mmCIF file of C-alpha atoms in Angstrom:
data_model
loop_
_atom_site.group_PDB
_atom_site.id
_atom_site.type_symbol
_atom_site.label_atom_id
_atom_site.label_comp_id
_atom_site.label_asym_id
_atom_site.label_seq_id
_atom_site.Cartn_x
_atom_site.Cartn_y
_atom_site.Cartn_z
ATOM 1 C CA MET C 1 23.886 4.577 32.136
ATOM 2 C CA THR C 2 22.631 2.586 29.283
ATOM 3 C CA ASP C 3 21.269 4.464 26.213
ATOM 4 C CA VAL C 4 17.946 2.933 24.047
ATOM 5 C CA LEU C 5 16.925 4.367 21.295
ATOM 6 C CA PRO C 6 14.132 2.954 19.697
ATOM 7 C CA GLN C 7 13.954 3.002 15.915
ATOM 8 C CA PRO C 8 9.966 3.256 14.090
ATOM 9 C CA ASP C 9 10.288 0.191 12.470
ATOM 10 C CA CYS C 10 11.808 -1.867 15.735
ATOM 11 C CA SER C 11 9.519 -3.611 18.229
ATOM 12 C CA LEU C 12 9.528 -2.990 21.995
ATOM 13 C CA THR C 13 10.377 -6.777 22.126
ATOM 14 C CA ALA C 14 13.637 -6.296 19.821
ATOM 15 C CA VAL C 15 14.471 -2.666 22.214
ATOM 16 C CA CYS C 16 13.827 -4.426 25.296
ATOM 17 C CA GLU C 17 15.984 -7.821 25.004
ATOM 18 C CA PRO C 18 19.042 -5.879 24.480
ATOM 19 C CA LEU C 19 17.980 -3.937 27.502
ATOM 20 C CA GLU C 20 17.616 -7.011 29.787
ATOM 21 C CA ARG C 21 21.149 -8.236 28.673
ATOM 22 C CA CYS C 22 22.589 -5.004 29.419
ATOM 23 C CA CYS C 23 20.603 -4.707 32.928
ATOM 24 C CA LEU C 24 21.826 -8.769 33.494
ATOM 25 C CA ASP C 25 25.513 -8.208 32.567
ATOM 26 C CA GLN C 26 25.249 -5.199 34.977
ATOM 27 C CA LEU C 27 23.895 -6.996 37.925
ATOM 28 C CA GLU C 28 27.116 -9.575 37.604
ATOM 29 C CA GLU C 29 29.115 -6.452 38.769
ATOM 30 C CA PRO C 30 30.499 -6.978 42.071
ATOM 31 C CA ALA C 31 29.902 -3.487 43.375
ATOM 32 C CA GLY C 32 27.403 -4.432 46.420
ATOM 33 C CA LYS C 33 24.747 -7.178 46.494
ATOM 34 C CA ARG C 34 21.375 -5.929 44.319
ATOM 35 C CA PRO C 35 17.900 -7.848 45.407
ATOM 36 C CA PRO C 36 17.040 -10.948 42.896
ATOM 37 C CA ASN C 37 15.336 -10.398 39.912
ATOM 38 C CA THR C 38 16.588 -6.605 39.442
ATOM 39 C CA GLY C 39 17.324 -6.759 35.833
ATOM 40 C CA ALA C 40 13.915 -8.334 34.838
ATOM 41 C CA ARG C 41 12.167 -5.996 37.007
ATOM 42 C CA LEU C 42 13.985 -2.892 35.843
ATOM 43 C CA TRP C 43 13.461 -4.124 32.067
ATOM 44 C CA GLY C 44 9.579 -4.344 32.768
ATOM 45 C CA ARG C 45 9.827 -1.000 33.934
ATOM 46 C CA VAL C 46 10.712 0.657 30.901
ATOM 47 C CA ARG C 47 8.871 -1.433 28.853
ATOM 48 C CA SER C 48 5.552 -0.674 30.866
ATOM 49 C CA LYS C 49 6.846 3.118 30.306
ATOM 50 C CA LEU C 50 7.281 2.755 26.917
ATOM 51 C CA LEU C 51 3.780 1.172 26.207
ATOM 52 C CA ARG C 52 2.616 4.210 27.883
ATOM 53 C CA GLN C 53 4.572 7.072 25.981
ATOM 54 C CA LYS C 54 3.369 4.584 22.868
ATOM 55 C CA LEU C 55 -0.231 5.052 23.574
ATOM 56 C CA ASP C 56 -0.306 8.803 25.354
ATOM 57 C CA PRO C 57 -2.340 11.224 22.592
ATOM 58 C CA GLN C 58 0.232 14.234 23.882
ATOM 59 C CA THR C 59 3.337 11.743 22.257
ATOM 60 C CA VAL C 60 1.592 11.128 19.290
ATOM 61 C CA GLU C 61 1.034 14.518 18.774
ATOM 62 C CA THR C 62 4.518 15.992 19.304
ATOM 63 C CA LYS C 63 7.553 15.215 16.633
ATOM 64 C CA ASN C 64 10.204 15.898 19.123
ATOM 65 C CA TRP C 65 11.983 13.472 21.250
ATOM 66 C CA HIS C 66 10.859 12.298 25.067
ATOM 67 C CA THR C 67 13.534 11.599 26.829
ATOM 68 C CA ASP C 68 13.035 9.749 30.420
ATOM 69 C CA VAL C 69 15.023 7.788 33.273
ATOM 70 C CA ILE C 70 13.973 4.881 35.242
ATOM 71 C CA GLU C 71 16.034 3.934 38.368
ATOM 72 C CA MET C 72 16.106 0.855 40.452
ATOM 73 C CA ASN C 73 18.672 -0.456 42.637
ATOM 74 C CA GLY C 74 21.775 1.238 41.766
ATOM 75 C CA ILE C 75 20.798 0.596 38.287
ATOM 76 C CA LYS C 76 20.046 3.810 35.770
ATOM 77 C CA VAL C 77 18.376 3.624 32.497
ATOM 78 C CA GLU C 78 18.023 6.624 30.088
ATOM 79 C CA PHE C 79 16.138 6.271 27.019
ATOM 80 C CA SER C 80 14.418 8.412 24.428
ATOM 81 C CA MET C 81 11.471 7.883 21.795
ATOM 82 C CA LYS C 82 9.741 9.954 19.805
ATOM 83 C CA PHE C 83 6.233 8.936 17.223
ATOM 84 C CA THR C 84 6.851 7.870 14.053
ATOM 85 C CA SER C 85 3.807 8.453 11.847
ATOM 86 C CA ARG C 86 2.775 5.059 9.669
ATOM 87 C CA ASP C 87 3.142 6.862 6.681
ATOM 88 C CA MET C 88 7.128 6.784 7.192
ATOM 89 C CA SER C 89 7.558 3.885 9.221
ATOM 90 C CA LEU C 90 5.969 2.021 7.050
ATOM 91 C CA LYS C 91 7.640 3.389 4.113
ATOM 92 C CA ARG C 92 8.788 1.381 1.015
ATOM 93 C CA THR C 93 12.071 2.264 -0.626
ATOM 94 C CA PRO C 94 12.662 0.702 -3.740
ATOM 95 C CA SER C 95 16.412 -1.217 -4.591
ATOM 96 C CA LYS C 96 18.222 0.367 -6.562
ATOM 97 C CA LYS C 97 19.801 -3.374 -7.670
ATOM 98 C CA GLN C 98 17.866 -5.831 -9.084
ATOM 99 C CA THR C 99 19.841 -8.609 -7.830
ATOM 100 C CA GLY C 100 18.490 -9.302 -4.401
ATOM 101 C CA VAL C 101 14.736 -10.099 -3.674
ATOM 102 C CA PHE C 102 13.738 -7.448 -1.251
ATOM 103 C CA GLY C 103 12.507 -4.121 -2.197
ATOM 104 C CA VAL C 104 13.104 -5.603 -6.178
ATOM 105 C CA LYS C 105 9.894 -5.639 -7.770
ATOM 106 C CA ILE C 106 7.832 -9.354 -7.558
ATOM 107 C CA SER C 107 7.829 -9.260 -11.291
ATOM 108 C CA VAL C 108 11.487 -8.943 -11.763
ATOM 109 C CA VAL C 109 11.995 -11.557 -8.973
ATOM 110 C CA THR C 110 9.731 -14.174 -10.198
ATOM 111 C CA LYS C 111 10.906 -13.734 -14.002
ATOM 112 C CA ARG C 112 14.199 -14.034 -12.788
ATOM 113 C CA GLU C 113 13.979 -17.094 -10.745
ATOM 114 C CA ARG C 114 11.368 -18.484 -13.737
ATOM 115 C CA SER C 115 9.383 -19.393 -11.180
ATOM 116 C CA LYS C 116 5.500 -18.470 -10.406
ATOM 117 C CA VAL C 117 5.942 -17.437 -6.628
ATOM 118 C CA PRO C 118 9.247 -16.149 -5.120
ATOM 119 C CA TYR C 119 11.602 -18.159 -3.657
ATOM 120 C CA ILE C 120 11.305 -16.561 -0.274
ATOM 121 C CA VAL C 121 8.114 -16.892 -0.243
ATOM 122 C CA ARG C 122 7.834 -20.435 -0.821
ATOM 123 C CA GLN C 123 10.956 -20.983 1.194
ATOM 124 C CA CYS C 124 9.080 -19.388 4.412
ATOM 125 C CA VAL C 125 5.791 -20.807 4.126
ATOM 126 C CA GLU C 126 6.677 -24.374 3.616
ATOM 127 C CA GLU C 127 9.014 -23.571 7.148
ATOM 128 C CA VAL C 128 6.323 -22.370 9.130
ATOM 129 C CA GLU C 129 3.962 -25.195 7.574
ATOM 130 C CA LYS C 130 6.679 -27.729 8.881
ATOM 131 C CA ARG C 131 7.072 -26.535 12.286
ATOM 132 C CA GLY C 132 5.691 -23.240 13.369
ATOM 133 C CA ILE C 133 1.928 -23.701 12.453
ATOM 134 C CA GLU C 134 1.074 -24.848 16.065
ATOM 135 C CA GLU C 135 3.249 -21.846 17.411
ATOM 136 C CA VAL C 136 1.622 -19.341 19.758
ATOM 137 C CA GLY C 137 0.895 -16.322 18.234
ATOM 138 C CA ILE C 138 3.016 -17.133 15.443
ATOM 139 C CA TYR C 139 2.764 -13.758 12.768
ATOM 140 C CA ARG C 140 2.141 -11.950 15.504
ATOM 141 C CA ILE C 141 5.087 -12.301 17.704
ATOM 142 C CA SER C 142 8.150 -10.671 16.585
ATOM 143 C CA GLY C 143 11.464 -12.521 16.122
ATOM 144 C CA VAL C 144 14.422 -11.417 16.519
ATOM 145 C CA ALA C 145 15.600 -8.149 14.217
ATOM 146 C CA THR C 146 19.311 -9.217 14.084
ATOM 147 C CA ASP C 147 18.172 -13.148 12.318
ATOM 148 C CA ILE C 148 15.490 -11.154 10.662
ATOM 149 C CA GLN C 149 18.146 -9.363 9.133
ATOM 150 C CA ALA C 150 20.246 -12.264 8.720
ATOM 151 C CA LEU C 151 18.061 -14.351 6.679
ATOM 152 C CA LYS C 152 17.113 -11.276 4.728
ATOM 153 C CA ALA C 153 20.996 -11.079 3.625
ATOM 154 C CA VAL C 154 21.074 -14.476 2.733
ATOM 155 C CA PHE C 155 18.074 -14.558 0.779
ATOM 156 C CA ASP C 156 19.361 -11.143 -0.804
ATOM 157 C CA ALA C 157 23.022 -13.116 -1.519
ATOM 158 C CA ASN C 158 21.538 -16.523 -2.686
ATOM 159 C CA ASN C 159 23.536 -18.231 -0.442
ATOM 160 C CA LYS C 160 23.493 -21.912 -0.805
ATOM 161 C CA ASP C 161 22.926 -22.022 2.461
ATOM 162 C CA ILE C 162 19.665 -21.017 2.700
ATOM 163 C CA LEU C 163 17.996 -24.218 3.689
ATOM 164 C CA LEU C 164 20.246 -24.897 6.382
ATOM 165 C CA MET C 165 20.132 -21.527 7.982
ATOM 166 C CA LEU C 166 16.201 -21.791 7.614
ATOM 167 C CA SER C 167 15.844 -25.067 9.690
ATOM 168 C CA ASP C 168 18.144 -23.905 12.585
ATOM 169 C CA MET C 169 16.413 -20.532 12.821
ATOM 170 C CA ASP C 170 14.083 -19.436 15.420
ATOM 171 C CA ILE C 171 10.372 -19.303 13.280
ATOM 172 C CA ASN C 172 9.180 -15.947 14.934
ATOM 173 C CA ALA C 173 12.232 -14.759 13.226
ATOM 174 C CA ILE C 174 11.231 -16.664 9.813
ATOM 175 C CA ALA C 175 7.761 -15.306 9.877
ATOM 176 C CA GLY C 176 9.130 -11.787 10.745
ATOM 177 C CA THR C 177 11.334 -12.305 7.193
ATOM 178 C CA LEU C 178 8.267 -13.436 5.492
ATOM 179 C CA LYS C 179 6.475 -10.055 6.583
ATOM 180 C CA LEU C 180 9.643 -7.936 6.394
ATOM 181 C CA TYR C 181 9.603 -9.305 1.915
ATOM 182 C CA PHE C 182 5.789 -8.335 1.536
ATOM 183 C CA ARG C 183 6.662 -4.751 3.443
ATOM 184 C CA GLU C 184 9.322 -3.776 1.533
ATOM 185 C CA LEU C 185 8.027 -4.618 -1.859
ATOM 186 C CA PRO C 186 8.463 -1.250 -3.966
ATOM 187 C CA GLU C 187 4.570 -1.177 -4.147
ATOM 188 C CA PRO C 188 1.874 -3.607 -2.072
ATOM 189 C CA LEU C 189 1.078 -7.019 -3.477
ATOM 190 C CA LEU C 190 -2.358 -5.629 -3.912
ATOM 191 C CA THR C 191 -0.866 -2.224 -6.079
ATOM 192 C CA ASP C 192 -1.146 0.945 -5.345
ATOM 193 C CA ARG C 193 -3.286 1.573 -8.362
ATOM 194 C CA LEU C 194 -6.107 -0.729 -7.378
ATOM 195 C CA TYR C 195 -6.517 0.635 -4.070
ATOM 196 C CA PRO C 196 -9.280 2.692 -3.910
ATOM 197 C CA ALA C 197 -10.725 0.721 -5.652
ATOM 198 C CA PHE C 198 -10.822 -1.894 -2.857
ATOM 199 C CA MET C 199 -11.435 0.602 -0.881
ATOM 200 C CA GLU C 200 -14.719 0.959 -2.714
ATOM 201 C CA GLY C 201 -15.532 -2.535 -2.967
ATOM 202 C CA ILE C 202 -15.131 -3.904 0.681
ATOM 203 C CA ALA C 203 -17.581 -0.871 1.383
ATOM 204 C CA LEU C 204 -20.090 -1.724 -0.803
ATOM 205 C CA SER C 205 -23.393 -3.437 1.301
ATOM 206 C CA ASP C 206 -24.962 -5.354 -1.285
ATOM 207 C CA PRO C 207 -23.708 -8.369 -1.131
ATOM 208 C CA ALA C 208 -23.419 -9.797 -4.804
ATOM 209 C CA ALA C 209 -22.027 -6.397 -5.832
ATOM 210 C CA LYS C 210 -19.566 -6.748 -3.160
ATOM 211 C CA GLU C 211 -18.265 -10.594 -4.683
ATOM 212 C CA ASN C 212 -18.294 -9.024 -8.409
ATOM 213 C CA CYS C 213 -16.410 -6.261 -7.500
ATOM 214 C CA MET C 214 -13.867 -7.808 -5.352
ATOM 215 C CA MET C 215 -13.000 -10.990 -7.565
ATOM 216 C CA HIS C 216 -12.580 -8.541 -10.294
ATOM 217 C CA LEU C 217 -10.228 -6.403 -8.522
ATOM 218 C CA LEU C 218 -8.663 -9.395 -7.941
ATOM 219 C CA ARG C 219 -8.325 -10.264 -12.102
ATOM 220 C CA SER C 220 -7.008 -7.289 -12.313
ATOM 221 C CA LEU C 221 -4.084 -7.852 -10.899
ATOM 222 C CA PRO C 222 -1.004 -8.602 -12.578
ATOM 223 C CA ASP C 223 0.078 -12.393 -12.238
ATOM 224 C CA PRO C 224 2.657 -12.634 -10.076
ATOM 225 C CA ASN C 225 1.000 -10.482 -7.694
ATOM 226 C CA LEU C 226 -1.916 -12.506 -8.061
ATOM 227 C CA ILE C 227 -0.790 -16.013 -7.634
ATOM 228 C CA THR C 228 1.788 -15.121 -4.308
ATOM 229 C CA PHE C 229 -1.745 -13.226 -3.181
ATOM 230 C CA LEU C 230 -3.842 -16.413 -3.797
ATOM 231 C CA PHE C 231 -0.162 -18.744 -2.508
ATOM 232 C CA LEU C 232 -0.480 -17.072 0.499
ATOM 233 C CA LEU C 233 -4.209 -16.800 1.105
ATOM 234 C CA GLU C 234 -4.036 -20.695 1.267
ATOM 235 C CA HIS C 235 -1.450 -20.852 3.883
ATOM 236 C CA LEU C 236 -2.930 -18.076 6.255
ATOM 237 C CA LYS C 237 -6.235 -20.565 6.161
ATOM 238 C CA ARG C 238 -4.183 -23.662 7.278
ATOM 239 C CA VAL C 239 -2.424 -21.459 10.134
ATOM 240 C CA ALA C 240 -5.799 -20.353 11.514
ATOM 241 C CA GLU C 241 -7.576 -23.742 11.054
ATOM 242 C CA LYS C 242 -4.887 -24.614 13.958
ATOM 243 C CA GLU C 243 -6.372 -21.407 16.128
ATOM 244 C CA PRO C 244 -7.050 -23.553 19.189
ATOM 245 C CA VAL C 245 -3.375 -24.249 19.528
ATOM 246 C CA ASN C 246 -1.343 -21.648 17.826
ATOM 247 C CA LYS C 247 -4.579 -19.009 18.889
ATOM 248 C CA MET C 248 -4.140 -17.015 15.601
ATOM 249 C CA SER C 249 -7.850 -16.526 13.941
ATOM 250 C CA LEU C 250 -7.983 -15.430 10.425
ATOM 251 C CA HIS C 251 -9.085 -11.841 11.789
ATOM 252 C CA ASN C 252 -5.674 -11.874 13.487
ATOM 253 C CA LEU C 253 -3.623 -13.073 10.252
ATOM 254 C CA ALA C 254 -5.972 -10.238 8.655
ATOM 255 C CA THR C 255 -4.418 -7.715 11.529
ATOM 256 C CA VAL C 256 -1.122 -8.960 10.306
ATOM 257 C CA PHE C 257 -0.851 -8.514 7.104
ATOM 258 C CA GLY C 258 -3.794 -6.686 5.663
ATOM 259 C CA PRO C 259 -1.990 -2.897 6.470
ATOM 260 C CA THR C 260 1.324 -4.839 4.586
ATOM 261 C CA LEU C 261 0.024 -6.103 1.431
ATOM 262 C CA LEU C 262 -2.640 -3.108 1.061
ATOM 263 C CA ARG C 263 -1.406 0.651 1.764
ATOM 264 C CA PRO C 264 -1.895 4.040 -0.245
ATOM 265 C CA SER C 265 0.951 4.981 -2.262
ATOM 266 C CA GLU C 266 3.369 7.839 -0.512
ATOM 267 C CA VAL C 267 1.304 10.261 -2.339
ATOM 268 C CA GLU C 268 -1.987 9.261 -1.583
ATOM 269 C CA SER C 269 -0.719 9.438 2.118
ATOM 270 C CA LYS C 270 0.442 12.333 2.105
ATOM 271 C CA ALA C 271 -2.590 13.619 0.606
ATOM 272 C CA HIS C 272 -5.011 12.209 2.864
ATOM 273 C CA LEU C 273 -2.162 13.140 6.454
ATOM 274 C CA THR C 274 -3.761 16.141 7.904
ATOM 275 C CA SER C 275 -3.041 15.424 11.402
ATOM 276 C CA ALA C 276 -2.255 12.656 14.429
ATOM 277 C CA ALA C 277 -5.914 11.234 13.945
ATOM 278 C CA ASP C 278 -5.495 10.276 10.332
ATOM 279 C CA ILE C 279 -2.630 8.609 11.603
ATOM 280 C CA TRP C 280 -4.505 5.974 13.039
ATOM 281 C CA SER C 281 -6.626 6.150 9.666
ATOM 282 C CA HIS C 282 -9.917 3.979 8.869
ATOM 283 C CA ASP C 283 -8.158 2.888 6.155
ATOM 284 C CA VAL C 284 -6.630 0.433 8.292
ATOM 285 C CA MET C 285 -9.576 -0.884 9.444
ATOM 286 C CA ALA C 286 -10.913 -1.485 5.582
ATOM 287 C CA GLN C 287 -7.238 -2.744 4.795
ATOM 288 C CA VAL C 288 -8.122 -5.314 7.493
ATOM 289 C CA GLN C 289 -11.439 -6.097 6.147
ATOM 290 C CA VAL C 290 -10.534 -6.628 2.430
ATOM 291 C CA LEU C 291 -7.581 -9.337 3.538
ATOM 292 C CA LEU C 292 -10.325 -11.120 5.936
ATOM 293 C CA TYR C 293 -13.184 -10.752 2.956
ATOM 294 C CA TYR C 294 -10.677 -13.559 0.973
ATOM 295 C CA LEU C 295 -9.712 -15.427 3.731
ATOM 296 C CA GLN C 296 -13.130 -16.038 4.627
ATOM 297 C CA HIS C 297 -14.162 -16.807 0.882
ATOM 298 C CA PRO C 298 -14.362 -20.227 -0.603
ATOM 299 C CA PRO C 299 -10.599 -21.494 -2.440
ATOM 300 C CA ILE C 300 -10.165 -19.110 -5.125
ATOM 301 C CA SER C 301 -8.710 -20.469 -8.724
ATOM 302 C CA PHE C 302 -6.152 -18.932 -10.506
ATOM 303 C CA ALA C 303 -7.381 -20.490 -13.630
ATOM 304 C CA GLU C 304 -11.073 -19.842 -12.441
ATOM 305 C CA LEU C 305 -10.583 -16.277 -12.308
ATOM 306 C CA LYS C 306 -8.711 -16.073 -15.651
ATOM 307 C CA ARG C 307 -11.985 -17.913 -17.040
ATOM 308 C CA ASN C 308 -14.230 -15.282 -15.599
ATOM 309 C CA THR C 309 -11.708 -12.400 -17.436
ATOM 310 C CA LEU C 310 -13.113 -13.466 -20.340
ATOM 311 C CA TYR C 311 -16.350 -11.686 -19.661
ATOM 312 C CA PHE C 312 -15.236 -8.990 -17.724
ATOM 313 C CA SER C 313 -12.764 -5.824 -18.527
ATOM 314 C CA THR C 314 -9.801 -5.608 -16.605
ATOM 315 C CA ASP C 315 -10.263 -1.817 -16.667
ATOM 316 C CA VAL C 316 -11.149 -0.655 -12.994
#
């Protein structure tokens, strides 16, 4: 029997890959003949079951573990899962150390590196553009969790073999490492303080008022956050230019990155989280729309934004 306990922050692929290997290993045992592809078929059943449970409203409502068993041709798989709300699964836990890059304030990292954009962001973006920009589902398809954790450790340790490791690593793991970096920042790249203003700005119906508000909010960001955001923005636009090949449109990329770059603080989340329906809040759609707005906007210059600061207050 195989136990499968999905963690809140892991993907179904990360759960099912080791399960598939386990099933295939068991198939190699000489204990009787089994039909071909039993492991793959069993893995498919488990994956389908996990998806149904994930989308079941009753599963969303309960806080208890749900246990199930699937059996095929003498192989039995028992797995347990429970729903973890978005405010917990995306909870940011600032690092107590100041030497790594994950969980450390972006201003601390850029000051230490004497750079405008964190090294990890520059290197991951460079590698994706070098050999992953035409990869189907880039940034949408999850990398192997162990590879991502290995890259995280190397970047945190500032290992001299980073570049060699990047060149040999699966591109989806590199894309996943970049997403993980932004997800583990002590606060979102677009900051907790400005979150309510971004939500109000994207809801404005008058195009001119929305333009003024959204540009004003960018000017209000700390310089390291703004420069890094603009750097990432241009990268995502270049990825979307290859949409006919990689199938990643601006909207798809906004859906992937929006809730990571912009989300409410833990205090605000707890204040508004009153039922399971709130878990899938309209805020997520607004977060996607904010990033999509900037992705669809003509190129935004840091220098131009700062010049215009002379004519606007930086208070929001």
